[in-house]
């Protein structure tokens, strides 16, 4: 699992690759720190290369969402695959996040 972050003006883009499972959640939580520090901006999570997300990964997304809401920023999730979209639909996360194709 890897997260590459680029800050472009008022937008912070994070490209997440690999598997966001329980084993990788601690590393990802550290990787998300710059996102939380810039939560007043538009945060874009590019999940083109994200293969899998577990409940631990969902918790990290939810934690980031709360931080962004508290700082009046915005959070967009882009390019999730069909399996992850199904997880978001089943858990109700698709109603909590701005998910774009």
mmCIF file of N, CA and C in Angstrom:
data_model
loop_
_atom_site.group_PDB
_atom_site.id
_atom_site.type_symbol
_atom_site.label_atom_id
_atom_site.label_comp_id
_atom_site.label_asym_id
_atom_site.label_seq_id
_atom_site.Cartn_x
_atom_site.Cartn_y
_atom_site.Cartn_z
ATOM 1 N N UNK A 1 0.836 -1.164 0.000
ATOM 2 C CA UNK A 1 0.000 0.000 0.000
ATOM 3 C C UNK A 1 0.883 1.230 0.000
ATOM 4 N N UNK A 2 0.526 2.186 -0.847
ATOM 5 C CA UNK A 2 1.304 3.409 -0.956
ATOM 6 C C UNK A 2 0.364 4.575 -1.193
ATOM 7 N N UNK A 3 0.713 5.729 -0.653
ATOM 8 C CA UNK A 3 -0.059 6.945 -0.866
ATOM 9 C C UNK A 3 0.885 8.039 -1.333
ATOM 10 N N UNK A 4 0.600 8.598 -2.497
ATOM 11 C CA UNK A 4 1.394 9.703 -3.026
ATOM 12 C C UNK A 4 0.539 10.962 -2.950
ATOM 13 N N UNK A 5 1.060 12.009 -2.307
ATOM 14 C CA UNK A 5 0.284 13.226 -2.086
ATOM 15 C C UNK A 5 0.920 14.387 -2.844
ATOM 16 N N UNK A 6 0.058 15.138 -3.543
ATOM 17 C CA UNK A 6 0.491 16.345 -4.253
ATOM 18 C C UNK A 6 -0.426 17.492 -3.853
ATOM 19 N N UNK A 7 0.177 18.617 -3.468
ATOM 20 C CA UNK A 7 -0.604 19.804 -3.135
ATOM 21 C C UNK A 7 -0.524 20.752 -4.316
ATOM 22 N N UNK A 8 -1.694 21.092 -4.850
ATOM 23 C CA UNK A 8 -1.783 21.969 -6.016
ATOM 24 C C UNK A 8 -2.733 23.112 -5.679
ATOM 25 N N UNK A 9 -2.182 24.216 -5.155
ATOM 26 C CA UNK A 9 -3.023 25.343 -4.778
ATOM 27 C C UNK A 9 -3.945 24.968 -3.631
ATOM 28 N N UNK A 10 -5.256 25.056 -3.877
ATOM 29 C CA UNK A 10 -6.244 24.764 -2.836
ATOM 30 C C UNK A 10 -6.724 23.310 -2.891
ATOM 31 N N UNK A 11 -6.038 22.477 -3.677
ATOM 32 C CA UNK A 11 -6.417 21.074 -3.805
ATOM 33 C C UNK A 11 -5.260 20.183 -3.369
ATOM 34 N N UNK A 12 -5.593 19.183 -2.574
ATOM 35 C CA UNK A 12 -4.609 18.182 -2.167
ATOM 36 C C UNK A 12 -5.063 16.856 -2.754
ATOM 37 N N UNK A 13 -4.235 16.281 -3.613
ATOM 38 C CA UNK A 13 -4.580 15.033 -4.302
ATOM 39 C C UNK A 13 -3.732 13.901 -3.750
ATOM 40 N N UNK A 14 -4.422 12.837 -3.331
ATOM 41 C CA UNK A 14 -3.738 11.657 -2.817
ATOM 42 C C UNK A 14 -4.075 10.469 -3.702
ATOM 43 N N UNK A 15 -3.051 9.856 -4.272
ATOM 44 C CA UNK A 15 -3.231 8.649 -5.076
ATOM 45 C C UNK A 15 -2.900 7.453 -4.196
ATOM 46 N N UNK A 16 -3.879 6.581 -4.020
ATOM 47 C CA UNK A 16 -3.725 5.429 -3.135
ATOM 48 C C UNK A 16 -3.593 4.176 -3.991
ATOM 49 N N UNK A 17 -2.545 3.401 -3.735
ATOM 50 C CA UNK A 17 -2.322 2.184 -4.521
ATOM 51 C C UNK A 17 -2.227 0.976 -3.598
ATOM 52 N N UNK A 18 -2.620 -0.177 -4.112
ATOM 53 C CA UNK A 18 -2.474 -1.428 -3.382
ATOM 54 C C UNK A 18 -3.704 -1.795 -2.580
ATOM 55 N N UNK A 19 -3.449 -2.451 -1.452
ATOM 56 C CA UNK A 19 -4.519 -2.961 -0.590
ATOM 57 C C UNK A 19 -4.541 -2.170 0.705
ATOM 58 N N UNK A 20 -5.686 -1.583 1.008
ATOM 59 C CA UNK A 20 -5.849 -0.858 2.261
ATOM 60 C C UNK A 20 -6.574 -1.792 3.233
ATOM 61 N N UNK A 21 -5.781 -2.665 3.849
ATOM 62 C CA UNK A 21 -6.325 -3.670 4.757
ATOM 63 C C UNK A 21 -5.804 -3.403 6.165
ATOM 64 N N UNK A 22 -6.135 -4.274 7.077
ATOM 65 C CA UNK A 22 -5.751 -4.101 8.474
ATOM 66 C C UNK A 22 -4.241 -3.997 8.630
ATOM 67 N N UNK A 23 -3.502 -4.776 7.884
ATOM 68 C CA UNK A 23 -2.034 -4.768 7.967
ATOM 69 C C UNK A 23 -1.470 -3.405 7.554
ATOM 70 N N UNK A 24 -2.061 -2.781 6.536
ATOM 71 C CA UNK A 24 -1.547 -1.519 6.009
ATOM 72 C C UNK A 24 -2.193 -0.282 6.625
ATOM 73 N N UNK A 25 -3.176 -0.450 7.486
ATOM 74 C CA UNK A 25 -3.928 0.694 8.013
ATOM 75 C C UNK A 25 -3.050 1.661 8.811
ATOM 76 N N UNK A 26 -2.133 1.153 9.606
ATOM 77 C CA UNK A 26 -1.281 2.036 10.412
ATOM 78 C C UNK A 26 -0.405 2.911 9.528
ATOM 79 N N UNK A 27 0.175 2.329 8.481
ATOM 80 C CA UNK A 27 0.990 3.112 7.549
ATOM 81 C C UNK A 27 0.130 4.148 6.842
ATOM 82 N N UNK A 28 -1.047 3.747 6.423
ATOM 83 C CA UNK A 28 -1.929 4.659 5.717
ATOM 84 C C UNK A 28 -2.365 5.812 6.626
ATOM 85 N N UNK A 29 -2.595 5.512 7.894
ATOM 86 C CA UNK A 29 -2.975 6.564 8.840
ATOM 87 C C UNK A 29 -1.889 7.630 8.903
ATOM 88 N N UNK A 30 -0.623 7.206 8.926
ATOM 89 C CA UNK A 30 0.494 8.154 8.906
ATOM 90 C C UNK A 30 0.535 8.898 7.573
ATOM 91 N N UNK A 31 0.294 8.170 6.477
ATOM 92 C CA UNK A 31 0.293 8.795 5.153
ATOM 93 C C UNK A 31 -0.789 9.859 5.028
ATOM 94 N N UNK A 32 -1.903 9.683 5.769
ATOM 95 C CA UNK A 32 -3.032 10.611 5.699
ATOM 96 C C UNK A 32 -2.811 11.883 6.526
ATOM 97 N N UNK A 33 -1.763 11.938 7.351
ATOM 98 C CA UNK A 33 -1.541 13.120 8.189
ATOM 99 C C UNK A 33 -1.488 14.425 7.392
ATOM 100 N N UNK A 34 -0.764 14.486 6.253
ATOM 101 C CA UNK A 34 -0.777 15.737 5.476
ATOM 102 C C UNK A 34 -2.180 16.097 4.971
ATOM 103 N N UNK A 35 -3.009 15.091 4.735
ATOM 104 C CA UNK A 35 -4.378 15.371 4.302
ATOM 105 C C UNK A 35 -5.165 16.024 5.430
ATOM 106 N N UNK A 36 -5.012 15.490 6.627
ATOM 107 C CA UNK A 36 -5.712 16.063 7.775
ATOM 108 C C UNK A 36 -5.201 17.464 8.091
ATOM 109 N N UNK A 37 -3.894 17.682 7.890
ATOM 110 C CA UNK A 37 -3.316 19.002 8.138
ATOM 111 C C UNK A 37 -3.818 20.036 7.133
ATOM 112 N N UNK A 38 -4.281 19.582 5.984
ATOM 113 C CA UNK A 38 -4.800 20.475 4.942
ATOM 114 C C UNK A 38 -6.303 20.279 4.741
ATOM 115 N N UNK A 39 -6.996 19.878 5.788
ATOM 116 C CA UNK A 39 -8.410 19.501 5.683
ATOM 117 C C UNK A 39 -9.333 20.664 5.312
ATOM 118 N N UNK A 40 -8.844 21.892 5.410
ATOM 119 C CA UNK A 40 -9.671 23.037 5.015
ATOM 120 C C UNK A 40 -9.726 23.194 3.489
ATOM 121 N N UNK A 41 -8.897 22.444 2.776
ATOM 122 C CA UNK A 41 -8.834 22.504 1.317
ATOM 123 C C UNK A 41 -9.714 21.424 0.699
ATOM 124 N N UNK A 42 -9.692 21.344 -0.613
ATOM 125 C CA UNK A 42 -10.357 20.237 -1.296
ATOM 126 C C UNK A 42 -9.393 19.055 -1.296
ATOM 127 N N UNK A 43 -9.827 17.953 -0.703
ATOM 128 C CA UNK A 43 -9.040 16.730 -0.663
ATOM 129 C C UNK A 43 -9.621 15.772 -1.699
ATOM 130 N N UNK A 44 -8.774 15.292 -2.601
ATOM 131 C CA UNK A 44 -9.200 14.343 -3.621
ATOM 132 C C UNK A 44 -8.432 13.044 -3.412
ATOM 133 N N UNK A 45 -9.170 11.971 -3.165
ATOM 134 C CA UNK A 45 -8.564 10.647 -3.030
ATOM 135 C C UNK A 45 -8.742 9.920 -4.354
ATOM 136 N N UNK A 46 -7.645 9.730 -5.069
ATOM 137 C CA UNK A 46 -7.677 9.014 -6.341
ATOM 138 C C UNK A 46 -7.439 7.538 -6.053
ATOM 139 N N UNK A 47 -8.477 6.739 -6.267
ATOM 140 C CA UNK A 47 -8.422 5.311 -5.926
ATOM 141 C C UNK A 47 -8.297 4.429 -7.163
ATOM 142 N N UNK A 48 -7.778 4.994 -8.250
ATOM 143 C CA UNK A 48 -7.613 4.235 -9.484
ATOM 144 C C UNK A 48 -6.847 2.938 -9.241
ATOM 145 N N UNK A 49 -5.794 2.998 -8.429
ATOM 146 C CA UNK A 49 -4.933 1.843 -8.184
ATOM 147 C C UNK A 49 -5.203 1.163 -6.842
ATOM 148 N N UNK A 50 -6.284 1.558 -6.157
ATOM 149 C CA UNK A 50 -6.650 0.899 -4.907
ATOM 150 C C UNK A 50 -7.365 -0.402 -5.239
ATOM 151 N N UNK A 51 -6.800 -1.514 -4.791
ATOM 152 C CA UNK A 51 -7.314 -2.836 -5.146
ATOM 153 C C UNK A 51 -8.368 -3.345 -4.169
ATOM 154 N N UNK A 52 -8.237 -2.959 -2.898
ATOM 155 C CA UNK A 52 -9.070 -3.545 -1.854
ATOM 156 C C UNK A 52 -9.135 -2.585 -0.677
ATOM 157 N N UNK A 53 -10.279 -2.561 0.018
ATOM 158 C CA UNK A 53 -10.388 -1.786 1.256
ATOM 159 C C UNK A 53 -11.117 -2.624 2.298
ATOM 160 N N UNK A 54 -10.547 -2.679 3.507
ATOM 161 C CA UNK A 54 -11.152 -3.426 4.611
ATOM 162 C C UNK A 54 -11.879 -2.447 5.534
ATOM 163 N N UNK A 55 -12.447 -2.971 6.595
ATOM 164 C CA UNK A 55 -13.128 -2.102 7.561
ATOM 165 C C UNK A 55 -12.144 -1.110 8.187
ATOM 166 N N UNK A 56 -10.886 -1.509 8.341
ATOM 167 C CA UNK A 56 -9.866 -0.593 8.865
ATOM 168 C C UNK A 56 -9.639 0.571 7.904
ATOM 169 N N UNK A 57 -9.634 0.271 6.622
ATOM 170 C CA UNK A 57 -9.494 1.318 5.610
ATOM 171 C C UNK A 57 -10.706 2.238 5.588
ATOM 172 N N UNK A 58 -11.884 1.667 5.711
ATOM 173 C CA UNK A 58 -13.108 2.484 5.760
ATOM 174 C C UNK A 58 -13.069 3.430 6.956
ATOM 175 N N UNK A 59 -12.563 2.937 8.086
ATOM 176 C CA UNK A 59 -12.453 3.775 9.280
ATOM 177 C C UNK A 59 -11.538 4.973 9.013
ATOM 178 N N UNK A 60 -10.445 4.762 8.279
ATOM 179 C CA UNK A 60 -9.540 5.862 7.955
ATOM 180 C C UNK A 60 -10.215 6.897 7.056
ATOM 181 N N UNK A 61 -10.988 6.429 6.087
ATOM 182 C CA UNK A 61 -11.714 7.343 5.205
ATOM 183 C C UNK A 61 -12.718 8.155 6.024
ATOM 184 N N UNK A 62 -13.411 7.495 6.953
ATOM 185 C CA UNK A 62 -14.401 8.167 7.781
ATOM 186 C C UNK A 62 -13.745 9.187 8.705
ATOM 187 N N UNK A 63 -12.603 8.831 9.269
ATOM 188 C CA UNK A 63 -11.853 9.748 10.129
ATOM 189 C C UNK A 63 -11.420 10.989 9.344
ATOM 190 N N UNK A 64 -10.951 10.790 8.122
ATOM 191 C CA UNK A 64 -10.561 11.909 7.271
ATOM 192 C C UNK A 64 -11.775 12.774 6.952
ATOM 193 N N UNK A 65 -12.908 12.145 6.665
ATOM 194 C CA UNK A 65 -14.139 12.892 6.367
ATOM 195 C C UNK A 65 -14.522 13.791 7.538
ATOM 196 N N UNK A 66 -14.442 13.276 8.758
ATOM 197 C CA UNK A 66 -14.788 14.062 9.948
ATOM 198 C C UNK A 66 -13.867 15.265 10.103
ATOM 199 N N UNK A 67 -12.580 15.055 9.854
ATOM 200 C CA UNK A 67 -11.602 16.147 9.950
ATOM 201 C C UNK A 67 -11.888 17.219 8.901
ATOM 202 N N UNK A 68 -12.191 16.788 7.690
ATOM 203 C CA UNK A 68 -12.495 17.724 6.597
ATOM 204 C C UNK A 68 -13.758 18.511 6.916
ATOM 205 N N UNK A 69 -14.782 17.843 7.412
ATOM 206 C CA UNK A 69 -16.025 18.538 7.771
ATOM 207 C C UNK A 69 -15.783 19.554 8.878
ATOM 208 N N UNK A 70 -14.980 19.201 9.868
ATOM 209 C CA UNK A 70 -14.705 20.095 10.988
ATOM 210 C C UNK A 70 -14.002 21.366 10.540
ATOM 211 N N UNK A 71 -13.217 21.266 9.462
ATOM 212 C CA UNK A 71 -12.462 22.419 8.963
ATOM 213 C C UNK A 71 -13.106 23.032 7.718
ATOM 214 N N UNK A 72 -14.344 22.619 7.410
ATOM 215 C CA UNK A 72 -15.118 23.155 6.280
ATOM 216 C C UNK A 72 -14.433 22.967 4.939
ATOM 217 N N UNK A 73 -13.699 21.891 4.795
ATOM 218 C CA UNK A 73 -13.089 21.558 3.511
ATOM 219 C C UNK A 73 -14.045 20.687 2.710
ATOM 220 N N UNK A 74 -13.527 20.044 1.688
ATOM 221 C CA UNK A 74 -14.338 19.106 0.913
ATOM 222 C C UNK A 74 -13.504 17.864 0.626
ATOM 223 N N UNK A 75 -14.209 16.753 0.471
ATOM 224 C CA UNK A 75 -13.544 15.479 0.236
ATOM 225 C C UNK A 75 -14.219 14.786 -0.937
ATOM 226 N N UNK A 76 -13.413 14.422 -1.922
ATOM 227 C CA UNK A 76 -13.895 13.741 -3.115
ATOM 228 C C UNK A 76 -13.129 12.436 -3.250
ATOM 229 N N UNK A 77 -13.854 11.374 -3.564
ATOM 230 C CA UNK A 77 -13.221 10.092 -3.857
ATOM 231 C C UNK A 77 -13.442 9.802 -5.330
ATOM 232 N N UNK A 78 -12.351 9.542 -6.039
ATOM 233 C CA UNK A 78 -12.425 9.313 -7.487
ATOM 234 C C UNK A 78 -11.976 7.907 -7.849
ATOM 235 N N UNK A 79 -12.568 7.395 -8.917
ATOM 236 C CA UNK A 79 -12.079 6.205 -9.617
ATOM 237 C C UNK A 79 -11.998 4.940 -8.762
ATOM 238 N N UNK A 80 -13.054 4.652 -7.998
ATOM 239 C CA UNK A 80 -13.042 3.392 -7.258
ATOM 240 C C UNK A 80 -13.495 2.261 -8.179
ATOM 241 N N UNK A 81 -12.936 1.088 -7.954
ATOM 242 C CA UNK A 81 -13.321 -0.051 -8.789
ATOM 243 C C UNK A 81 -14.678 -0.604 -8.331
ATOM 244 N N UNK A 82 -15.234 -1.524 -9.084
ATOM 245 C CA UNK A 82 -16.570 -2.049 -8.796
ATOM 246 C C UNK A 82 -16.643 -2.755 -7.450
ATOM 247 N N UNK A 83 -15.599 -3.489 -7.072
ATOM 248 C CA UNK A 83 -15.605 -4.195 -5.786
ATOM 249 C C UNK A 83 -15.661 -3.205 -4.622
ATOM 250 N N UNK A 84 -14.854 -2.154 -4.699
ATOM 251 C CA UNK A 84 -14.850 -1.146 -3.635
ATOM 252 C C UNK A 84 -16.162 -0.367 -3.643
ATOM 253 N N UNK A 85 -16.696 -0.084 -4.821
ATOM 254 C CA UNK A 85 -17.997 0.587 -4.911
ATOM 255 C C UNK A 85 -19.073 -0.253 -4.215
ATOM 256 N N UNK A 86 -19.033 -1.566 -4.395
ATOM 257 C CA UNK A 86 -19.986 -2.452 -3.719
ATOM 258 C C UNK A 86 -19.837 -2.372 -2.206
ATOM 259 N N UNK A 87 -18.608 -2.340 -1.716
ATOM 260 C CA UNK A 87 -18.367 -2.196 -0.276
ATOM 261 C C UNK A 87 -18.951 -0.877 0.222
ATOM 262 N N UNK A 88 -18.726 0.199 -0.525
ATOM 263 C CA UNK A 88 -19.269 1.505 -0.144
ATOM 264 C C UNK A 88 -20.797 1.474 -0.145
ATOM 265 N N UNK A 89 -21.395 0.804 -1.126
ATOM 266 C CA UNK A 89 -22.856 0.719 -1.191
ATOM 267 C C UNK A 89 -23.418 -0.100 -0.032
ATOM 268 N N UNK A 90 -22.809 -1.238 0.251
ATOM 269 C CA UNK A 90 -23.293 -2.121 1.320
ATOM 270 C C UNK A 90 -23.182 -1.446 2.689
ATOM 271 N N UNK A 91 -22.106 -0.726 2.921
ATOM 272 C CA UNK A 91 -21.872 -0.101 4.225
ATOM 273 C C UNK A 91 -22.562 1.253 4.375
ATOM 274 N N UNK A 92 -23.111 1.783 3.288
ATOM 275 C CA UNK A 92 -23.737 3.100 3.339
ATOM 276 C C UNK A 92 -22.762 4.244 3.135
ATOM 277 N N UNK A 93 -21.494 3.926 2.918
ATOM 278 C CA UNK A 93 -20.490 4.968 2.715
ATOM 279 C C UNK A 93 -20.741 5.761 1.432
ATOM 280 N N UNK A 94 -21.406 5.153 0.462
ATOM 281 C CA UNK A 94 -21.675 5.869 -0.789
ATOM 282 C C UNK A 94 -22.569 7.077 -0.546
ATOM 283 N N UNK A 95 -23.321 7.077 0.554
ATOM 284 C CA UNK A 95 -24.167 8.227 0.894
ATOM 285 C C UNK A 95 -23.395 9.281 1.682
ATOM 286 N N UNK A 96 -22.263 8.900 2.246
ATOM 287 C CA UNK A 96 -21.477 9.820 3.075
ATOM 288 C C UNK A 96 -20.423 10.592 2.292
ATOM 289 N N UNK A 97 -20.026 10.043 1.137
ATOM 290 C CA UNK A 97 -18.907 10.616 0.391
ATOM 291 C C UNK A 97 -19.349 11.082 -0.989
ATOM 292 N N UNK A 98 -18.630 12.072 -1.498
ATOM 293 C CA UNK A 98 -18.786 12.522 -2.882
ATOM 294 C C UNK A 98 -17.898 11.613 -3.716
ATOM 295 N N UNK A 99 -18.522 10.638 -4.391
ATOM 296 C CA UNK A 99 -17.778 9.661 -5.184
ATOM 297 C C UNK A 99 -17.974 9.972 -6.656
ATOM 298 N N UNK A 100 -16.870 10.167 -7.359
ATOM 299 C CA UNK A 100 -16.923 10.510 -8.781
ATOM 300 C C UNK A 100 -16.252 9.424 -9.608
ATOM 301 N N UNK A 101 -16.762 9.239 -10.833
ATOM 302 C CA UNK A 101 -16.184 8.182 -11.706
ATOM 303 C C UNK A 101 -14.722 8.411 -12.028
#
